[in-house]
Amino acid sequence: MSRIDELTDRIERLLLRHEELRRTNALLAQQVSVVTQERESLKARLAAARARIDALLDKLPTSPLEHAEPGEPAESAESVPGATDTQDTQDAPDAARTE
């Protein structure tokens, strides 16, 4: 085989390989685009979920434990002015009620 024939074969193989790599690159670019869109969607869903959790946390009542200093006992409902024990008032029979 002559030197020119060898170069021709090699160039043809390189052209085939080049076209194969171009197709592979196009497919990979498409996959990157899909994954990027999916990631953006997931980030938006995560942000929405965090906002819902923050809103729920804001609705939670603060507990006396949050305000106690380290090493101090938390105040009970009996020692907090204006606090009532709802369990006692709900379960106690009404003395004024007659049946």
mmCIF file of N, CA and C in Angstrom:
data_model
loop_
_atom_site.group_PDB
_atom_site.id
_atom_site.type_symbol
_atom_site.label_atom_id
_atom_site.label_comp_id
_atom_site.label_asym_id
_atom_site.label_seq_id
_atom_site.Cartn_x
_atom_site.Cartn_y
_atom_site.Cartn_z
ATOM 1 N N MET A 1 0.851 -1.165 0.000
ATOM 2 C CA MET A 1 0.000 0.000 0.000
ATOM 3 C C MET A 1 0.903 1.236 0.000
ATOM 4 N N SER A 2 0.515 2.167 -0.764
ATOM 5 C CA SER A 2 1.348 3.359 -0.865
ATOM 6 C C SER A 2 1.076 4.291 0.310
ATOM 7 N N ARG A 3 1.955 5.188 0.477
ATOM 8 C CA ARG A 3 1.858 6.164 1.565
ATOM 9 C C ARG A 3 0.581 7.005 1.429
ATOM 10 N N ILE A 4 0.204 7.339 0.214
ATOM 11 C CA ILE A 4 -1.008 8.146 -0.024
ATOM 12 C C ILE A 4 -2.253 7.343 0.342
ATOM 13 N N ASP A 5 -2.291 6.061 0.018
ATOM 14 C CA ASP A 5 -3.436 5.211 0.365
ATOM 15 C C ASP A 5 -3.577 5.085 1.888
ATOM 16 N N GLU A 6 -2.477 4.952 2.592
ATOM 17 C CA GLU A 6 -2.507 4.869 4.057
ATOM 18 C C GLU A 6 -3.050 6.170 4.661
ATOM 19 N N LEU A 7 -2.573 7.279 4.115
ATOM 20 C CA LEU A 7 -3.075 8.571 4.606
ATOM 21 C C LEU A 7 -4.556 8.747 4.306
ATOM 22 N N THR A 8 -5.000 8.297 3.148
ATOM 23 C CA THR A 8 -6.409 8.384 2.769
ATOM 24 C C THR A 8 -7.267 7.556 3.727
ATOM 25 N N ASP A 9 -6.850 6.341 4.031
ATOM 26 C CA ASP A 9 -7.582 5.485 4.975
ATOM 27 C C ASP A 9 -7.645 6.115 6.365
ATOM 28 N N ARG A 10 -6.513 6.635 6.760
ATOM 29 C CA ARG A 10 -6.462 7.253 8.092
ATOM 30 C C ARG A 10 -7.382 8.483 8.158
ATOM 31 N N ILE A 11 -7.391 9.295 7.120
ATOM 32 C CA ILE A 11 -8.263 10.480 7.084
ATOM 33 C C ILE A 11 -9.722 10.062 7.098
ATOM 34 N N GLU A 12 -10.083 9.009 6.361
ATOM 35 C CA GLU A 12 -11.465 8.521 6.361
ATOM 36 C C GLU A 12 -11.882 8.043 7.748
ATOM 37 N N ARG A 13 -10.996 7.330 8.435
ATOM 38 C CA ARG A 13 -11.298 6.878 9.806
ATOM 39 C C ARG A 13 -11.444 8.072 10.751
ATOM 40 N N LEU A 14 -10.570 9.050 10.577
ATOM 41 C CA LEU A 14 -10.661 10.256 11.414
ATOM 42 C C LEU A 14 -11.963 11.011 11.164
ATOM 43 N N LEU A 15 -12.392 11.092 9.905
ATOM 44 C CA LEU A 15 -13.653 11.760 9.585
ATOM 45 C C LEU A 15 -14.847 11.022 10.194
ATOM 46 N N LEU A 16 -14.810 9.685 10.121
ATOM 47 C CA LEU A 16 -15.879 8.889 10.738
ATOM 48 C C LEU A 16 -15.897 9.093 12.259
ATOM 49 N N ARG A 17 -14.722 9.063 12.836
ATOM 50 C CA ARG A 17 -14.618 9.262 14.293
ATOM 51 C C ARG A 17 -15.087 10.666 14.679
ATOM 52 N N HIS A 18 -14.716 11.642 13.860
ATOM 53 C CA HIS A 18 -15.136 13.025 14.111
ATOM 54 C C HIS A 18 -16.665 13.138 14.091
ATOM 55 N N GLU A 19 -17.312 12.544 13.102
ATOM 56 C CA GLU A 19 -18.777 12.595 13.006
ATOM 57 C C GLU A 19 -19.427 11.868 14.186
ATOM 58 N N GLU A 20 -18.843 10.752 14.577
ATOM 59 C CA GLU A 20 -19.354 10.006 15.738
ATOM 60 C C GLU A 20 -19.257 10.865 17.007
ATOM 61 N N LEU A 21 -18.147 11.533 17.189
ATOM 62 C CA LEU A 21 -17.959 12.382 18.366
ATOM 63 C C LEU A 21 -18.903 13.580 18.346
ATOM 64 N N ARG A 22 -19.175 14.118 17.163
ATOM 65 C CA ARG A 22 -20.128 15.235 17.050
ATOM 66 C C ARG A 22 -21.526 14.796 17.484
ATOM 67 N N ARG A 23 -21.947 13.598 17.048
ATOM 68 C CA ARG A 23 -23.269 13.079 17.446
ATOM 69 C C ARG A 23 -23.310 12.840 18.956
ATOM 70 N N THR A 24 -22.251 12.241 19.474
ATOM 71 C CA THR A 24 -22.184 11.998 20.924
ATOM 72 C C THR A 24 -22.237 13.311 21.688
ATOM 73 N N ASN A 25 -21.512 14.301 21.216
ATOM 74 C CA ASN A 25 -21.503 15.604 21.871
ATOM 75 C C ASN A 25 -22.892 16.237 21.844
ATOM 76 N N ALA A 26 -23.597 16.130 20.728
ATOM 77 C CA ALA A 26 -24.955 16.687 20.627
ATOM 78 C C ALA A 26 -25.897 16.000 21.617
ATOM 79 N N LEU A 27 -25.789 14.676 21.723
ATOM 80 C CA LEU A 27 -26.623 13.942 22.678
ATOM 81 C C LEU A 27 -26.300 14.343 24.119
ATOM 82 N N LEU A 28 -25.031 14.480 24.422
ATOM 83 C CA LEU A 28 -24.633 14.887 25.772
ATOM 84 C C LEU A 28 -25.098 16.306 26.088
ATOM 85 N N ALA A 29 -25.020 17.198 25.105
ATOM 86 C CA ALA A 29 -25.489 18.566 25.315
ATOM 87 C C ALA A 29 -26.988 18.577 25.592
ATOM 88 N N GLN A 30 -27.726 17.722 24.890
ATOM 89 C CA GLN A 30 -29.170 17.623 25.126
ATOM 90 C C GLN A 30 -29.438 17.093 26.535
ATOM 91 N N GLN A 31 -28.688 16.090 26.966
ATOM 92 C CA GLN A 31 -28.859 15.540 28.312
ATOM 93 C C GLN A 31 -28.538 16.594 29.376
ATOM 94 N N VAL A 32 -27.500 17.375 29.147
ATOM 95 C CA VAL A 32 -27.145 18.436 30.090
ATOM 96 C C VAL A 32 -28.297 19.437 30.199
ATOM 97 N N SER A 33 -28.895 19.764 29.077
ATOM 98 C CA SER A 33 -30.012 20.705 29.077
ATOM 99 C C SER A 33 -31.183 20.154 29.884
ATOM 100 N N VAL A 34 -31.507 18.888 29.673
ATOM 101 C CA VAL A 34 -32.617 18.261 30.403
ATOM 102 C C VAL A 34 -32.323 18.229 31.904
ATOM 103 N N VAL A 35 -31.110 17.835 32.253
ATOM 104 C CA VAL A 35 -30.734 17.741 33.669
ATOM 105 C C VAL A 35 -30.720 19.133 34.307
ATOM 106 N N THR A 36 -30.279 20.133 33.561
ATOM 107 C CA THR A 36 -30.269 21.506 34.081
ATOM 108 C C THR A 36 -31.683 21.984 34.353
ATOM 109 N N GLN A 37 -32.611 21.702 33.441
ATOM 110 C CA GLN A 37 -34.010 22.079 33.652
ATOM 111 C C GLN A 37 -34.586 21.352 34.861
ATOM 112 N N GLU A 38 -34.263 20.070 34.987
ATOM 113 C CA GLU A 38 -34.746 19.292 36.129
ATOM 114 C C GLU A 38 -34.189 19.866 37.437
ATOM 115 N N ARG A 39 -32.899 20.218 37.431
ATOM 116 C CA ARG A 39 -32.285 20.798 38.631
ATOM 117 C C ARG A 39 -32.970 22.117 39.010
ATOM 118 N N GLU A 40 -33.244 22.956 38.023
ATOM 119 C CA GLU A 40 -33.912 24.229 38.296
ATOM 120 C C GLU A 40 -35.307 23.992 38.864
ATOM 121 N N SER A 41 -36.005 23.003 38.324
ATOM 122 C CA SER A 41 -37.333 22.662 38.839
ATOM 123 C C SER A 41 -37.245 22.185 40.285
ATOM 124 N N LEU A 42 -36.261 21.338 40.568
ATOM 125 C CA LEU A 42 -36.087 20.830 41.936
ATOM 126 C C LEU A 42 -35.705 21.953 42.899
ATOM 127 N N LYS A 43 -34.869 22.886 42.433
ATOM 128 C CA LYS A 43 -34.505 24.023 43.285
ATOM 129 C C LYS A 43 -35.732 24.865 43.601
ATOM 130 N N ALA A 44 -36.609 25.052 42.619
ATOM 131 C CA ALA A 44 -37.835 25.828 42.853
ATOM 132 C C ALA A 44 -38.744 25.101 43.834
ATOM 133 N N ARG A 45 -38.866 23.782 43.669
ATOM 134 C CA ARG A 45 -39.700 23.010 44.598
ATOM 135 C C ARG A 45 -39.120 23.058 46.013
ATOM 136 N N LEU A 46 -37.794 22.981 46.121
ATOM 137 C CA LEU A 46 -37.143 23.050 47.427
ATOM 138 C C LEU A 46 -37.390 24.404 48.083
ATOM 139 N N ALA A 47 -37.269 25.470 47.306
ATOM 140 C CA ALA A 47 -37.515 26.806 47.851
ATOM 141 C C ALA A 47 -38.956 26.941 48.324
ATOM 142 N N ALA A 48 -39.894 26.398 47.554
ATOM 143 C CA ALA A 48 -41.306 26.453 47.949
ATOM 144 C C ALA A 48 -41.534 25.643 49.226
ATOM 145 N N ALA A 49 -40.921 24.478 49.309
ATOM 146 C CA ALA A 49 -41.069 23.646 50.509
ATOM 147 C C ALA A 49 -40.471 24.344 51.730
ATOM 148 N N ARG A 50 -39.322 24.978 51.539
ATOM 149 C CA ARG A 50 -38.709 25.712 52.656
ATOM 150 C C ARG A 50 -39.606 26.862 53.105
ATOM 151 N N ALA A 51 -40.215 27.537 52.154
ATOM 152 C CA ALA A 51 -41.113 28.645 52.497
ATOM 153 C C ALA A 51 -42.317 28.126 53.283
ATOM 154 N N ARG A 52 -42.855 26.968 52.866
ATOM 155 C CA ARG A 52 -43.996 26.393 53.605
ATOM 156 C C ARG A 52 -43.574 25.992 55.012
ATOM 157 N N ILE A 53 -42.395 25.405 55.142
ATOM 158 C CA ILE A 53 -41.910 24.998 56.471
ATOM 159 C C ILE A 53 -41.684 26.229 57.343
ATOM 160 N N ASP A 54 -41.082 27.268 56.781
ATOM 161 C CA ASP A 54 -40.871 28.493 57.546
ATOM 162 C C ASP A 54 -42.200 29.093 58.001
ATOM 163 N N ALA A 55 -43.210 29.068 57.119
ATOM 164 C CA ALA A 55 -44.520 29.594 57.486
ATOM 165 C C ALA A 55 -45.129 28.767 58.618
ATOM 166 N N LEU A 56 -44.973 27.447 58.555
ATOM 167 C CA LEU A 56 -45.493 26.596 59.623
ATOM 168 C C LEU A 56 -44.742 26.835 60.930
ATOM 169 N N LEU A 57 -43.422 26.999 60.836
ATOM 170 C CA LEU A 57 -42.642 27.266 62.047
ATOM 171 C C LEU A 57 -43.040 28.601 62.679
ATOM 172 N N ASP A 58 -43.351 29.587 61.844
ATOM 173 C CA ASP A 58 -43.776 30.884 62.372
ATOM 174 C C ASP A 58 -45.112 30.792 63.094
ATOM 175 N N LYS A 59 -45.935 29.826 62.717
ATOM 176 C CA LYS A 59 -47.248 29.658 63.352
ATOM 177 C C LYS A 59 -47.156 28.931 64.698
ATOM 178 N N LEU A 60 -46.055 28.221 64.930
ATOM 179 C CA LEU A 60 -45.915 27.480 66.180
ATOM 180 C C LEU A 60 -45.786 28.451 67.352
ATOM 181 N N PRO A 61 -46.429 28.124 68.462
ATOM 182 C CA PRO A 61 -46.273 28.990 69.636
ATOM 183 C C PRO A 61 -44.868 28.846 70.195
ATOM 184 N N THR A 62 -44.400 29.912 70.821
ATOM 185 C CA THR A 62 -43.093 29.830 71.458
ATOM 186 C C THR A 62 -43.261 29.128 72.794
ATOM 187 N N SER A 63 -42.307 28.319 73.146
ATOM 188 C CA SER A 63 -42.410 27.586 74.408
ATOM 189 C C SER A 63 -41.597 28.312 75.469
ATOM 190 N N PRO A 64 -41.948 28.113 76.729
ATOM 191 C CA PRO A 64 -41.171 28.732 77.804
ATOM 192 C C PRO A 64 -39.715 28.270 77.798
ATOM 193 N N LEU A 65 -39.443 27.094 77.283
ATOM 194 C CA LEU A 65 -38.071 26.586 77.249
ATOM 195 C C LEU A 65 -37.174 27.469 76.394
ATOM 196 N N GLU A 66 -37.742 28.102 75.384
ATOM 197 C CA GLU A 66 -36.936 28.950 74.511
ATOM 198 C C GLU A 66 -36.449 30.191 75.244
ATOM 199 N N HIS A 67 -37.180 30.626 76.269
ATOM 200 C CA HIS A 67 -36.845 31.856 76.964
ATOM 201 C C HIS A 67 -36.061 31.616 78.249
ATOM 202 N N ALA A 68 -35.922 30.367 78.677
ATOM 203 C CA ALA A 68 -35.208 30.061 79.920
ATOM 204 C C ALA A 68 -33.705 30.152 79.674
ATOM 205 N N GLU A 69 -33.006 30.657 80.676
ATOM 206 C CA GLU A 69 -31.550 30.715 80.610
ATOM 207 C C GLU A 69 -31.004 29.308 80.839
ATOM 208 N N PRO A 70 -29.837 29.001 80.291
ATOM 209 C CA PRO A 70 -29.250 27.675 80.530
ATOM 210 C C PRO A 70 -29.051 27.455 82.029
ATOM 211 N N GLY A 71 -29.463 26.295 82.483
ATOM 212 C CA GLY A 71 -29.320 25.952 83.888
ATOM 213 C C GLY A 71 -30.512 26.352 84.732
ATOM 214 N N GLU A 72 -31.415 27.180 84.202
ATOM 215 C CA GLU A 72 -32.608 27.567 84.945
ATOM 216 C C GLU A 72 -33.765 26.663 84.539
ATOM 217 N N PRO A 73 -34.623 26.322 85.490
ATOM 218 C CA PRO A 73 -35.797 25.514 85.115
ATOM 219 C C PRO A 73 -36.771 26.370 84.315
ATOM 220 N N ALA A 74 -37.460 25.737 83.396
ATOM 221 C CA ALA A 74 -38.462 26.445 82.599
ATOM 222 C C ALA A 74 -39.675 26.731 83.475
ATOM 223 N N GLU A 75 -40.349 27.836 83.179
ATOM 224 C CA GLU A 75 -41.531 28.188 83.948
ATOM 225 C C GLU A 75 -42.671 27.259 83.573
ATOM 226 N N SER A 76 -43.419 26.847 84.583
ATOM 227 C CA SER A 76 -44.589 26.019 84.312
ATOM 228 C C SER A 76 -45.779 26.936 84.074
ATOM 229 N N ALA A 77 -46.868 26.393 83.591
ATOM 230 C CA ALA A 77 -48.062 27.180 83.308
ATOM 231 C C ALA A 77 -48.612 27.797 84.593
ATOM 232 N N GLU A 78 -48.373 27.148 85.732
ATOM 233 C CA GLU A 78 -48.893 27.667 86.991
ATOM 234 C C GLU A 78 -48.156 28.934 87.417
ATOM 235 N N SER A 79 -46.855 29.043 87.079
ATOM 236 C CA SER A 79 -46.083 30.193 87.529
ATOM 237 C C SER A 79 -46.116 31.343 86.536
ATOM 238 N N VAL A 80 -46.720 31.154 85.369
ATOM 239 C CA VAL A 80 -46.817 32.221 84.378
ATOM 240 C C VAL A 80 -48.112 32.967 84.614
ATOM 241 N N PRO A 81 -48.052 34.283 84.866
ATOM 242 C CA PRO A 81 -49.279 35.047 85.111
ATOM 243 C C PRO A 81 -50.200 34.992 83.899
ATOM 244 N N GLY A 82 -51.483 34.756 84.168
ATOM 245 C CA GLY A 82 -52.474 34.731 83.103
ATOM 246 C C GLY A 82 -52.593 33.387 82.412
ATOM 247 N N ALA A 83 -51.705 32.443 82.710
ATOM 248 C CA ALA A 83 -51.776 31.130 82.071
ATOM 249 C C ALA A 83 -52.788 30.287 82.811
ATOM 250 N N THR A 84 -53.560 29.545 82.077
ATOM 251 C CA THR A 84 -54.544 28.654 82.692
ATOM 252 C C THR A 84 -54.282 27.249 82.218
ATOM 253 N N ASP A 85 -54.662 26.316 83.023
ATOM 254 C CA ASP A 85 -54.529 24.924 82.655
ATOM 255 C C ASP A 85 -55.825 24.517 81.981
ATOM 256 N N THR A 86 -55.829 24.392 80.692
ATOM 257 C CA THR A 86 -57.051 24.109 79.953
ATOM 258 C C THR A 86 -57.574 22.722 80.251
ATOM 259 N N GLN A 87 -56.712 21.809 80.621
ATOM 260 C CA GLN A 87 -57.160 20.454 80.927
ATOM 261 C C GLN A 87 -58.089 20.482 82.138
ATOM 262 N N ASP A 88 -57.744 21.244 83.196
ATOM 263 C CA ASP A 88 -58.569 21.299 84.394
ATOM 264 C C ASP A 88 -59.921 21.931 84.089
ATOM 265 N N THR A 89 -59.963 22.985 83.311
ATOM 266 C CA THR A 89 -61.227 23.675 83.056
ATOM 267 C C THR A 89 -62.113 22.889 82.124
ATOM 268 N N GLN A 90 -61.539 22.076 81.280
ATOM 269 C CA GLN A 90 -62.359 21.304 80.351
ATOM 270 C C GLN A 90 -62.932 20.067 81.025
ATOM 271 N N ASP A 91 -62.185 19.454 81.930
ATOM 272 C CA ASP A 91 -62.626 18.216 82.545
ATOM 273 C C ASP A 91 -63.468 18.440 83.799
ATOM 274 N N ALA A 92 -63.357 19.580 84.430
ATOM 275 C CA ALA A 92 -64.068 19.829 85.678
ATOM 276 C C ALA A 92 -65.544 20.030 85.404
ATOM 277 N N PRO A 93 -66.405 19.419 86.195
ATOM 278 C CA PRO A 93 -67.856 19.631 86.006
ATOM 279 C C PRO A 93 -68.214 21.052 86.439
ATOM 280 N N ASP A 94 -69.151 21.602 85.761
ATOM 281 C CA ASP A 94 -69.611 22.967 86.054
ATOM 282 C C ASP A 94 -70.488 22.882 87.311
ATOM 283 N N ALA A 95 -70.063 23.558 88.397
ATOM 284 C CA ALA A 95 -70.765 23.506 89.661
ATOM 285 C C ALA A 95 -72.127 24.194 89.569
ATOM 286 N N ALA A 96 -72.236 25.183 88.718
ATOM 287 C CA ALA A 96 -73.477 25.927 88.615
ATOM 288 C C ALA A 96 -74.488 25.216 87.724
ATOM 289 N N ARG A 97 -74.065 24.238 86.991
ATOM 290 C CA ARG A 97 -74.979 23.573 86.076
ATOM 291 C C ARG A 97 -75.807 22.540 86.818
ATOM 292 N N THR A 98 -77.079 22.528 86.553
ATOM 293 C CA THR A 98 -77.968 21.534 87.176
ATOM 294 C C THR A 98 -78.556 20.681 86.073
ATOM 295 N N GLU A 99 -78.704 19.460 86.381
ATOM 296 C CA GLU A 99 -79.247 18.556 85.373
ATOM 297 C C GLU A 99 -80.531 17.950 85.816
#
